[in-house]
Tab-separated table of C-alpha atoms and ligand atoms in Angstrom:
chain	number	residue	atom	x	y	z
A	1	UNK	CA	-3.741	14.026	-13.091
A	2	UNK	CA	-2.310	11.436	-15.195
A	3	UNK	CA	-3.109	8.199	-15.546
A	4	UNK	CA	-6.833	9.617	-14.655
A	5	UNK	CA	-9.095	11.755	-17.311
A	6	UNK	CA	-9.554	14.316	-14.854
A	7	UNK	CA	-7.530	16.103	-12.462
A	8	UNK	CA	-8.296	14.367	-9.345
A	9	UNK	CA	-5.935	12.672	-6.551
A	10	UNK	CA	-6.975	10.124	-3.885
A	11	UNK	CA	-10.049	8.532	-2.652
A	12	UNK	CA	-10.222	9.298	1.258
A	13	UNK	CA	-13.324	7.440	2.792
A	14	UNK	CA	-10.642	3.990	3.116
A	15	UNK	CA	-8.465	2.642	4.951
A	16	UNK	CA	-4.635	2.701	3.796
A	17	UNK	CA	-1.836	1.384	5.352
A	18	UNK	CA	0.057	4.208	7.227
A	19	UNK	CA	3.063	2.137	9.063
A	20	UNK	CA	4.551	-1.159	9.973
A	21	UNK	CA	3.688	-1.379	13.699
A	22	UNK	CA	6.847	-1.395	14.611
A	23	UNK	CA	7.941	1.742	13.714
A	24	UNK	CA	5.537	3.766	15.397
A	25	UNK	CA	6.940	4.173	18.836
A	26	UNK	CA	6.612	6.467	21.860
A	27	UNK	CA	8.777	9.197	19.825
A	28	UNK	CA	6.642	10.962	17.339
A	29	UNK	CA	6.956	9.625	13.566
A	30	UNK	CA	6.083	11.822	10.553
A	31	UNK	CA	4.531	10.859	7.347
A	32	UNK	CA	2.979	12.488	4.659
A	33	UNK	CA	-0.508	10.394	3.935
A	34	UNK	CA	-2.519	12.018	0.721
A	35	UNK	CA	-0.394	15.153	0.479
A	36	UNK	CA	-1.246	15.931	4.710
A	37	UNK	CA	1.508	15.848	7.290
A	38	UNK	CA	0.507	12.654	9.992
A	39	UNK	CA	2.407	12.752	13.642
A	40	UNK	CA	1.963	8.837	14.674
A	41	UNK	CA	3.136	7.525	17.999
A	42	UNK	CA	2.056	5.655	21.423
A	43	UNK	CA	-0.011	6.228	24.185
A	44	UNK	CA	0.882	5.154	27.261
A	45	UNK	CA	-1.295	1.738	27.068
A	46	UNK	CA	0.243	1.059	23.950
A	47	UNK	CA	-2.499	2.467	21.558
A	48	UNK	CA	-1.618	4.221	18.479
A	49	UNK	CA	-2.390	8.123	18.160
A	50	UNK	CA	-2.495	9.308	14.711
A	51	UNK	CA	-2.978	13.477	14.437
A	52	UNK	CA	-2.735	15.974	11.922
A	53	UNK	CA	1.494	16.898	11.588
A	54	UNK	CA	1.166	20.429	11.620
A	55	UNK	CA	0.747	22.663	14.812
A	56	UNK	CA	-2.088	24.821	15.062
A	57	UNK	CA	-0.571	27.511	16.040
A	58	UNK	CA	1.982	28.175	13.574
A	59	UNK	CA	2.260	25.380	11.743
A	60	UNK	CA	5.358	24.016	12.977
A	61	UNK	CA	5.532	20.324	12.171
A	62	UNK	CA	4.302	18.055	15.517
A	63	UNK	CA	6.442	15.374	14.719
A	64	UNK	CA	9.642	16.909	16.159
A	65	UNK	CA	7.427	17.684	19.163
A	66	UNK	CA	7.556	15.684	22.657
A	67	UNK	CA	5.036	13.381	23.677
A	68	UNK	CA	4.035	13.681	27.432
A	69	UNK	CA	1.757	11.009	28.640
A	70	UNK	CA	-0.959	10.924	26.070
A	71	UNK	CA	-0.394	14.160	24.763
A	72	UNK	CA	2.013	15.624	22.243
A	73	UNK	CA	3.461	18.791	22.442
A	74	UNK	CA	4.889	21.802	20.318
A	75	UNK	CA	8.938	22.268	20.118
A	76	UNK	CA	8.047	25.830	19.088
A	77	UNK	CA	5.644	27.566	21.478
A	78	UNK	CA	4.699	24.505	23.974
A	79	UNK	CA	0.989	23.980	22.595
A	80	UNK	CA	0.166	20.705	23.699
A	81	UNK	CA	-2.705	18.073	22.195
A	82	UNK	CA	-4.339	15.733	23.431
A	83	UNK	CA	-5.199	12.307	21.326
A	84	UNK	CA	-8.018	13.705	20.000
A	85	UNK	CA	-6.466	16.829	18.555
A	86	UNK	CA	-7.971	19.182	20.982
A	87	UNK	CA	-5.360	21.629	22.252
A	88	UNK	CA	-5.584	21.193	26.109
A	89	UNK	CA	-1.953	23.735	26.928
A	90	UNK	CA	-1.327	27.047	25.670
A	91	UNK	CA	1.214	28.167	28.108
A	92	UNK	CA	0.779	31.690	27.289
A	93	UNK	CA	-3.217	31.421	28.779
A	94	UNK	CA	-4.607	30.200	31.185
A	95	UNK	CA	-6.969	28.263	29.687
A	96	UNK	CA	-6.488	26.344	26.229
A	97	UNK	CA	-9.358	27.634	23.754
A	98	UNK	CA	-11.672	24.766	22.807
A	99	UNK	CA	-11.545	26.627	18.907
A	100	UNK	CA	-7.513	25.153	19.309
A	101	UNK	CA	-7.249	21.670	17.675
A	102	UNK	CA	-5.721	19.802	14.554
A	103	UNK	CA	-7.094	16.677	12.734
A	104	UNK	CA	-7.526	13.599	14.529
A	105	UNK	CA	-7.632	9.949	12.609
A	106	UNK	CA	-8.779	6.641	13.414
A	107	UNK	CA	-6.491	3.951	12.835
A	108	UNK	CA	-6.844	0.204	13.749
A	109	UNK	CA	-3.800	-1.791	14.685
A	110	UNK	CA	-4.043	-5.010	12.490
A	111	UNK	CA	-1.573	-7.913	11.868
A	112	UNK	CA	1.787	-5.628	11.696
A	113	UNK	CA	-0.334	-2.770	10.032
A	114	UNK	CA	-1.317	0.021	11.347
A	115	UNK	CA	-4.108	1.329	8.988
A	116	UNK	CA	-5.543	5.122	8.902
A	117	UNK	CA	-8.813	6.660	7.876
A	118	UNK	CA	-8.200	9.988	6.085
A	119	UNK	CA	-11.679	11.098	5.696
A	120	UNK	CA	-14.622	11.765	7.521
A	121	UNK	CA	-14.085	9.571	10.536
A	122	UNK	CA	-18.113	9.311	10.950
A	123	UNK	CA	-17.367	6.483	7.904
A	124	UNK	CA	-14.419	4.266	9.331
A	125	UNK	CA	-15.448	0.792	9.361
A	126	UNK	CA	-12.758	-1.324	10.219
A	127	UNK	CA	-15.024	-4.198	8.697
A	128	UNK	CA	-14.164	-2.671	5.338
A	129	UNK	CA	-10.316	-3.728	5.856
A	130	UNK	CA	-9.498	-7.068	4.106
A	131	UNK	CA	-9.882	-9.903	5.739
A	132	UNK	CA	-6.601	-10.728	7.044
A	133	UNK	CA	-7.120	-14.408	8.106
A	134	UNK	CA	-8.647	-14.729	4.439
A	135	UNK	CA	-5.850	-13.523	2.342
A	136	UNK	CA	-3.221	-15.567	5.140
A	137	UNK	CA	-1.448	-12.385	7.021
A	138	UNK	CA	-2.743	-14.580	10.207
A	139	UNK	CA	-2.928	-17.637	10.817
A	140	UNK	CA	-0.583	-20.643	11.789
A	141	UNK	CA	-0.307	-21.881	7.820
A	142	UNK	CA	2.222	-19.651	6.892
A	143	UNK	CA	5.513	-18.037	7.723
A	144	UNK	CA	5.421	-14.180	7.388
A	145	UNK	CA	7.377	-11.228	6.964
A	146	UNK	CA	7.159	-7.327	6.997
A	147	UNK	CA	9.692	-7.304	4.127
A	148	UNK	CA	9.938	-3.114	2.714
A	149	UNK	CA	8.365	-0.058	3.282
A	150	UNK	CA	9.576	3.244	1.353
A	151	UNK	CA	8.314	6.372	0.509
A	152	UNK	CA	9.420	6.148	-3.008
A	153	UNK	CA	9.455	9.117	-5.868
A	154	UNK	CA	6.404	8.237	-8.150
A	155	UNK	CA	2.332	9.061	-7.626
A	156	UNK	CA	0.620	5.961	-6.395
A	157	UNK	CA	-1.334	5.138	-9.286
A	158	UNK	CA	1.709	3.709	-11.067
A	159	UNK	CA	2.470	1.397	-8.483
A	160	UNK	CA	-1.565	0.318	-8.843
A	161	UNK	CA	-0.534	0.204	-12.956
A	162	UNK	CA	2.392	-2.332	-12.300
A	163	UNK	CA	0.776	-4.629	-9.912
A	164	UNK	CA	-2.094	-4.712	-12.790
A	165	UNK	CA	-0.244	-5.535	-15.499
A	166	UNK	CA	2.054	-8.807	-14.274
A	167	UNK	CA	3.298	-9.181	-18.000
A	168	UNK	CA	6.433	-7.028	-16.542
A	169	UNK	CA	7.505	-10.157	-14.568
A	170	UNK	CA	9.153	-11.569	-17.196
A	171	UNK	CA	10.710	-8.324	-18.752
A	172	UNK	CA	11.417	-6.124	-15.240
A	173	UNK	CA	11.883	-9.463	-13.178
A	174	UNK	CA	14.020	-11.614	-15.605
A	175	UNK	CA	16.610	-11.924	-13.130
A	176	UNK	CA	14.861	-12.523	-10.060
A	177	UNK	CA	11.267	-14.072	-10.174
A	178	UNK	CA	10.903	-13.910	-13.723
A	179	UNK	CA	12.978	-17.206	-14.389
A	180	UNK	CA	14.722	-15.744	-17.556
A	181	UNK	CA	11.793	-16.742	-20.310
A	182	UNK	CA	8.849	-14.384	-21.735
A	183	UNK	CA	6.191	-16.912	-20.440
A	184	UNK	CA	4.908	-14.420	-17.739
A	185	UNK	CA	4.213	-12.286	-20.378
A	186	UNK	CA	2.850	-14.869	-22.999
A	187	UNK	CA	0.807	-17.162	-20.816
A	188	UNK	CA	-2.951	-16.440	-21.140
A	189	UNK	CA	-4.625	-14.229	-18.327
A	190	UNK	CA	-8.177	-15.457	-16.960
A	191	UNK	CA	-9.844	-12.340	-14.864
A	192	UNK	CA	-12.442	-11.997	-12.216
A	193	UNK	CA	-14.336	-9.611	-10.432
A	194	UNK	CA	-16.035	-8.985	-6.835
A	195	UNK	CA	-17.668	-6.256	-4.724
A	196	UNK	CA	-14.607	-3.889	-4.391
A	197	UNK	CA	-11.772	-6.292	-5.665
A	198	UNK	CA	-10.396	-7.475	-9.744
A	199	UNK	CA	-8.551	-10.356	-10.103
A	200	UNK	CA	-5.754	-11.601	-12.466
A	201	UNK	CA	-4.613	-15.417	-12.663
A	202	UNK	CA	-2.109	-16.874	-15.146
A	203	UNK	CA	-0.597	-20.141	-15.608
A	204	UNK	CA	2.878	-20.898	-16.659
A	205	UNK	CA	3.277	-24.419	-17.408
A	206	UNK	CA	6.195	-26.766	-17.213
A	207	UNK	CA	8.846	-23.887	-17.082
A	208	UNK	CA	12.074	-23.805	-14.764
A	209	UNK	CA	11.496	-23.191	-11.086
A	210	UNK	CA	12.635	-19.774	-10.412
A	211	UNK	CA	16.519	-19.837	-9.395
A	212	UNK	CA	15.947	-17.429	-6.753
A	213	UNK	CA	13.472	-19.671	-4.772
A	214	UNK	CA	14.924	-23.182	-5.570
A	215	UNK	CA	16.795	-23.593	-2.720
A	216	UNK	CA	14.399	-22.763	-0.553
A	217	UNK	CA	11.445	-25.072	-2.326
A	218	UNK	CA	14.317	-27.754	-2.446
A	219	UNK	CA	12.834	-28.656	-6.370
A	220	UNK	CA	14.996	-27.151	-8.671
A	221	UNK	CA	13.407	-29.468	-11.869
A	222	UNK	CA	10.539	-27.692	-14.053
A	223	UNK	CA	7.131	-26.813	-12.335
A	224	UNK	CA	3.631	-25.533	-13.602
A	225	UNK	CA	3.460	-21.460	-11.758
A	226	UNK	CA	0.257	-20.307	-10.987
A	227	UNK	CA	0.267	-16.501	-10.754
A	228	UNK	CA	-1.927	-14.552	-9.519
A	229	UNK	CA	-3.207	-10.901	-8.218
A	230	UNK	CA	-6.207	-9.854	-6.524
A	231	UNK	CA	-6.594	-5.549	-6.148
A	232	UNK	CA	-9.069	-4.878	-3.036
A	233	UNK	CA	-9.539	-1.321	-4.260
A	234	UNK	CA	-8.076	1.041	-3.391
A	235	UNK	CA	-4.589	0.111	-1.037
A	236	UNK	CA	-4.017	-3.216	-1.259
A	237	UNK	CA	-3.065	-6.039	-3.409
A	238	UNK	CA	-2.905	-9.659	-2.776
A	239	UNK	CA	-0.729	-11.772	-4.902
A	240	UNK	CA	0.269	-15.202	-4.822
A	241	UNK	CA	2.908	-17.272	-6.305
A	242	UNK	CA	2.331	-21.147	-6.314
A	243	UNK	CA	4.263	-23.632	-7.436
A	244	UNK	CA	3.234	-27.306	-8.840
A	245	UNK	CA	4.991	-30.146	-9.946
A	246	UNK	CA	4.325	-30.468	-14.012
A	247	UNK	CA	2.739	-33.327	-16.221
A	248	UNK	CA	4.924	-36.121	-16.040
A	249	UNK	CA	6.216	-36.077	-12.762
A	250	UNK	CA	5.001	-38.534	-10.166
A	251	UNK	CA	3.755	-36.036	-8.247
A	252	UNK	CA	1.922	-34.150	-10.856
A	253	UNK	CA	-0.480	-31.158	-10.073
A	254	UNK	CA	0.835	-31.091	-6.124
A	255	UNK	CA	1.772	-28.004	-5.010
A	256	UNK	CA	4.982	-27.589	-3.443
A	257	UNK	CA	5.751	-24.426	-2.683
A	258	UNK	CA	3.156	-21.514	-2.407
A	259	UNK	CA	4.317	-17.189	-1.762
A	260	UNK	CA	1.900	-14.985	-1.077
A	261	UNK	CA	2.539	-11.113	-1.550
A	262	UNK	CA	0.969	-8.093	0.093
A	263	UNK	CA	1.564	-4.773	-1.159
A	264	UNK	CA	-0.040	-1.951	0.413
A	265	UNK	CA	-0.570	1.254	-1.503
A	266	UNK	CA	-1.078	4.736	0.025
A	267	UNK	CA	-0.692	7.780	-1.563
A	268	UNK	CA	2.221	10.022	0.399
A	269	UNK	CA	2.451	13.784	-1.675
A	270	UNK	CA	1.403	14.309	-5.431
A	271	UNK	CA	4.021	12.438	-6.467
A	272	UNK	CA	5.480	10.434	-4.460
A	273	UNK	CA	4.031	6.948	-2.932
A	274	UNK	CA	4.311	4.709	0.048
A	275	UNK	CA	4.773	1.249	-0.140
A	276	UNK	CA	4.864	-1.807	2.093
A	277	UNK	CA	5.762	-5.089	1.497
A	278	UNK	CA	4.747	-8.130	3.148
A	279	UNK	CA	5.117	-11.963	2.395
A	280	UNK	CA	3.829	-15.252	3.389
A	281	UNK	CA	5.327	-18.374	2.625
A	282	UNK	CA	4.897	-22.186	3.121
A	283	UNK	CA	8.718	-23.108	2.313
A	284	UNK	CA	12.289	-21.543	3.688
A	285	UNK	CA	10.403	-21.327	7.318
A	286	UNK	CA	13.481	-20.141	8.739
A	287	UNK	CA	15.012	-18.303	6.696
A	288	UNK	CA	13.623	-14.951	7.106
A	289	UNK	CA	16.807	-12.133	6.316
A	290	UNK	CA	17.478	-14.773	3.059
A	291	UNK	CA	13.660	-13.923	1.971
A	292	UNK	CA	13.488	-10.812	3.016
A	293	UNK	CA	16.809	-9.982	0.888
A	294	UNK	CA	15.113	-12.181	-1.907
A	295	UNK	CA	11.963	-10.291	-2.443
A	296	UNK	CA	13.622	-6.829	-1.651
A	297	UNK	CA	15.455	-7.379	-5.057
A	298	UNK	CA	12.539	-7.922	-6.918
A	299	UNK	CA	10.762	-4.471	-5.101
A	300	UNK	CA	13.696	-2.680	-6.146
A	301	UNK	CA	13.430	-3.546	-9.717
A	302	UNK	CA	10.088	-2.654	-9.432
A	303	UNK	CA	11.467	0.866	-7.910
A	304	UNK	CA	13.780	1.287	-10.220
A	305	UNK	CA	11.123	1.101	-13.105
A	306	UNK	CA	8.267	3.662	-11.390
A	307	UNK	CA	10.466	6.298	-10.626
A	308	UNK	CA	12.128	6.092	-14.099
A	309	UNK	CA	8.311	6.561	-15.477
A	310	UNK	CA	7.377	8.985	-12.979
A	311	UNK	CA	10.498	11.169	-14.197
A	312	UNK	CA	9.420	11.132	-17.697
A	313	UNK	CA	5.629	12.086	-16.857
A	314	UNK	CA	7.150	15.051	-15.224
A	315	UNK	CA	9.115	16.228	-18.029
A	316	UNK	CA	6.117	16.160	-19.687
A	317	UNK	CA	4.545	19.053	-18.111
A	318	UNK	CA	1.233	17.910	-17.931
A	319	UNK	CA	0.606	16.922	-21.625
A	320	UNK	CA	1.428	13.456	-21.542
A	321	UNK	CA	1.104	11.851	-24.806
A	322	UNK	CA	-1.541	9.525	-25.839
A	323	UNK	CA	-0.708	6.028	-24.937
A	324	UNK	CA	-1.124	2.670	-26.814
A	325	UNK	CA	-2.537	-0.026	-24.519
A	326	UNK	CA	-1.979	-3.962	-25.322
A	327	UNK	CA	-4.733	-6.236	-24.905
A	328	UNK	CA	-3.233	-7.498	-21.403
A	329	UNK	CA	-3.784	-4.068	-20.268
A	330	UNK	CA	-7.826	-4.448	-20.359
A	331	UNK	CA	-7.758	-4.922	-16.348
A	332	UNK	CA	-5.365	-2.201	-15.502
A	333	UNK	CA	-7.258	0.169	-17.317
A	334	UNK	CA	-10.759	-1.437	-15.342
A	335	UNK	CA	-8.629	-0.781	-12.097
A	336	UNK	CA	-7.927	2.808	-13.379
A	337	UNK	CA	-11.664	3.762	-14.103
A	338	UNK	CA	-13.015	2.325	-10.680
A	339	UNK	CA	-10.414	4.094	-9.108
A	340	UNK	CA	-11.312	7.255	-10.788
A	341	UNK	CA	-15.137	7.053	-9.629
A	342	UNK	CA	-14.393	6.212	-6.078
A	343	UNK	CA	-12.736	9.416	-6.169
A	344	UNK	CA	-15.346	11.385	-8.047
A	345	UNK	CA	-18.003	10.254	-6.413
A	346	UNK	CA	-16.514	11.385	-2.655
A	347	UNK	CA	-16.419	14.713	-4.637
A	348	UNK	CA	-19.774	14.239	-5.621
A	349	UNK	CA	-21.310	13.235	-2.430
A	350	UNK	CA	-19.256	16.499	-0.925
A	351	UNK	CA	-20.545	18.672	-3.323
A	352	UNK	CA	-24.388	17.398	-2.284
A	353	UNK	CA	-23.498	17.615	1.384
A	354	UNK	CA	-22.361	21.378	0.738
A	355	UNK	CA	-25.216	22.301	-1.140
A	356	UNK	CA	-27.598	20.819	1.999
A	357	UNK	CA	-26.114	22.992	4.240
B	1	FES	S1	3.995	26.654	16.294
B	1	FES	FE1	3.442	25.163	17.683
B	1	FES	S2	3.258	26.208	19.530
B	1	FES	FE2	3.729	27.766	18.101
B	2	FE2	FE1	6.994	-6.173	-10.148
């Protein structure tokens, strides 16, 4: 499946992001998570229940089902589960069968996240989720905000392709963070790489500050922009914004105004994507609907551009034509391959566990 060279989807053994906390409730909340229907909602104490979204029985879909106490139950025929997916009702017997049960998932409840494990739950860590006091979701330095989350109409790996390749800031963005010039584009890239993550820095120097955030940053002269993008393969990128006052300004090299940006990546159906947007900022404190309303612009260009690439993939029919990569695209592709052989080698290492039994 395109953009991989062969046809696989999603790595499972991870943790994505399956819902800002607040929208998982005591009323059950679907979502399709790697092509699989999810019921999420509350316990009684609070704690998040994550199950399979599809009833055993007759696959009626949980999420329009009724949550009693702990337990959810089926609109359709009243079969009831309990958190861990065991079916412990089925009015019609007296006694629930223990071979009755869907999929249960762990999740951890982290900053406004809730995150989900997908695949075998014998693996989830919750030490493998980024550290959030590291990349500044917590913490008393910074002001932040659960900006966006939409299920939006192209496969996931295009969302991974844009976040890789920042030159679109200047081209997608022009209006909004861009600051109207090519220099996002232009400005030379310097690229690391750690145990699970690839980063991307650029810096823009002595350039207007972008319109958007002026009034915020109260600085509206030029500044030197120090972009940057760090991929903790495979749901979640950490970006950051800083600005600092240019050579010959008294102040020169301070920074005055720093965002951070958090998108989190996880695959819904084939084609189609979740994503949720966070920020963290050390200006415009206060003014949280302004920012939010700020940085939703920018998503939706971002939108705006996947699903017009995911429509022409489609048309395509599966033969998608060769492409011709620019130099700036060396770390996308990088982030494409190691994607690719987390995935194959879960297949791999499920193949080998088949063949041992
Ligand atoms: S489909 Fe759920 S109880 Fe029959
Ligand atoms: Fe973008």
């Amino acid at each position: 499946m395109y953009p991989f060279s062969k046809d696989v989807y999603a790595a499972k053994n991870c943790w994505y992001v399956a819902s800002f906390s607040r929208d998982v409730t005591r009323s059950p909340l679907e979502r399709w998570l790697l092509d699989q229907p999810v019921v999420l909602y509350r316990r009684e104490n609070g704690e998040v229940v994550a199950l399979e979204g599809r009833c055993a029985h007759r696959h009626f879909p949980l999420a329009e089902g009724k949550v009693i106490g702990d337990n959810l139950q089926c609109p359709y025929h009243g079969f009831t589960y309990a958190p861990d997916g065991q079916a412990v009702r089925i009015p019609s017997q007296e006694r629930p069968s223990s071979r009755c049960g869907i999929k249960s998932y762990p999740t951890v409840e982290k900053w406004r996240w809730i995150w989900i494990w997908m695949g075998d739950p014998v693996l989830a860590d919750p030490g493998l989720i980024p550290d959030h006091y590291a990349i500044g979701l917590e913490g008393d330095d910074l002001t932040t905000d659960d900006a966006y989350h939409g299920e939006i109409e192209a496969r996931y790996q295009l969302i991974h392709d844009n976040l890789m390749d920042l030159t679109h800031v200047a081209f997608l963005h022009r209006n909004t963070l861009g600051g109207g010039g090519d220099d996002s584009a232009t400005a030379k890239v310097s690229e690391r790489e750690g145990e699970g993550w690839l980063e991307a820095e650029r810096i823009i120097r002595d350039v207007p500050t972008v319109p958007h955030f002026a009034a915020y940053l109260g600085y509206a002269g030029n500044c030197d922009r120090h972009i940057g993008q760090r991929f903790y393969l495979p749901a979640l990128h950490h970006g950051w914004d800083k600005y600092l006052y240019p050579e010959g300004h008294p102040e020169a090299g301070k920074m005055f105004g720093m965002l951070q940006v958090y998108h989190a990546i996880t695959p819904a159906r084939r084609n189609s994507a979740h994503y949720f947007f966070a920020t963290a900022r050390n200006f415009g404190r206060e003014a949280h609907e302004e920012m939010r309303a700020a940085t939703i612009a920018v998503i939706q260009e971002d939108v705006w551009g996947l699903c017009h690439v995911e429509r022409m993939l489609q048309a395509c029919h599966g033969n998608v034509p060769r492409e011709y990569s620019a130099r700036t695209d060396t770390q996308q592709l990088l982030a494409r391959r190691k994607l690719e052989q987390l995935i194959l080698r879960e297949n791999e290492a499920l193949c080998e566990e088949r063949i041992m039994e």
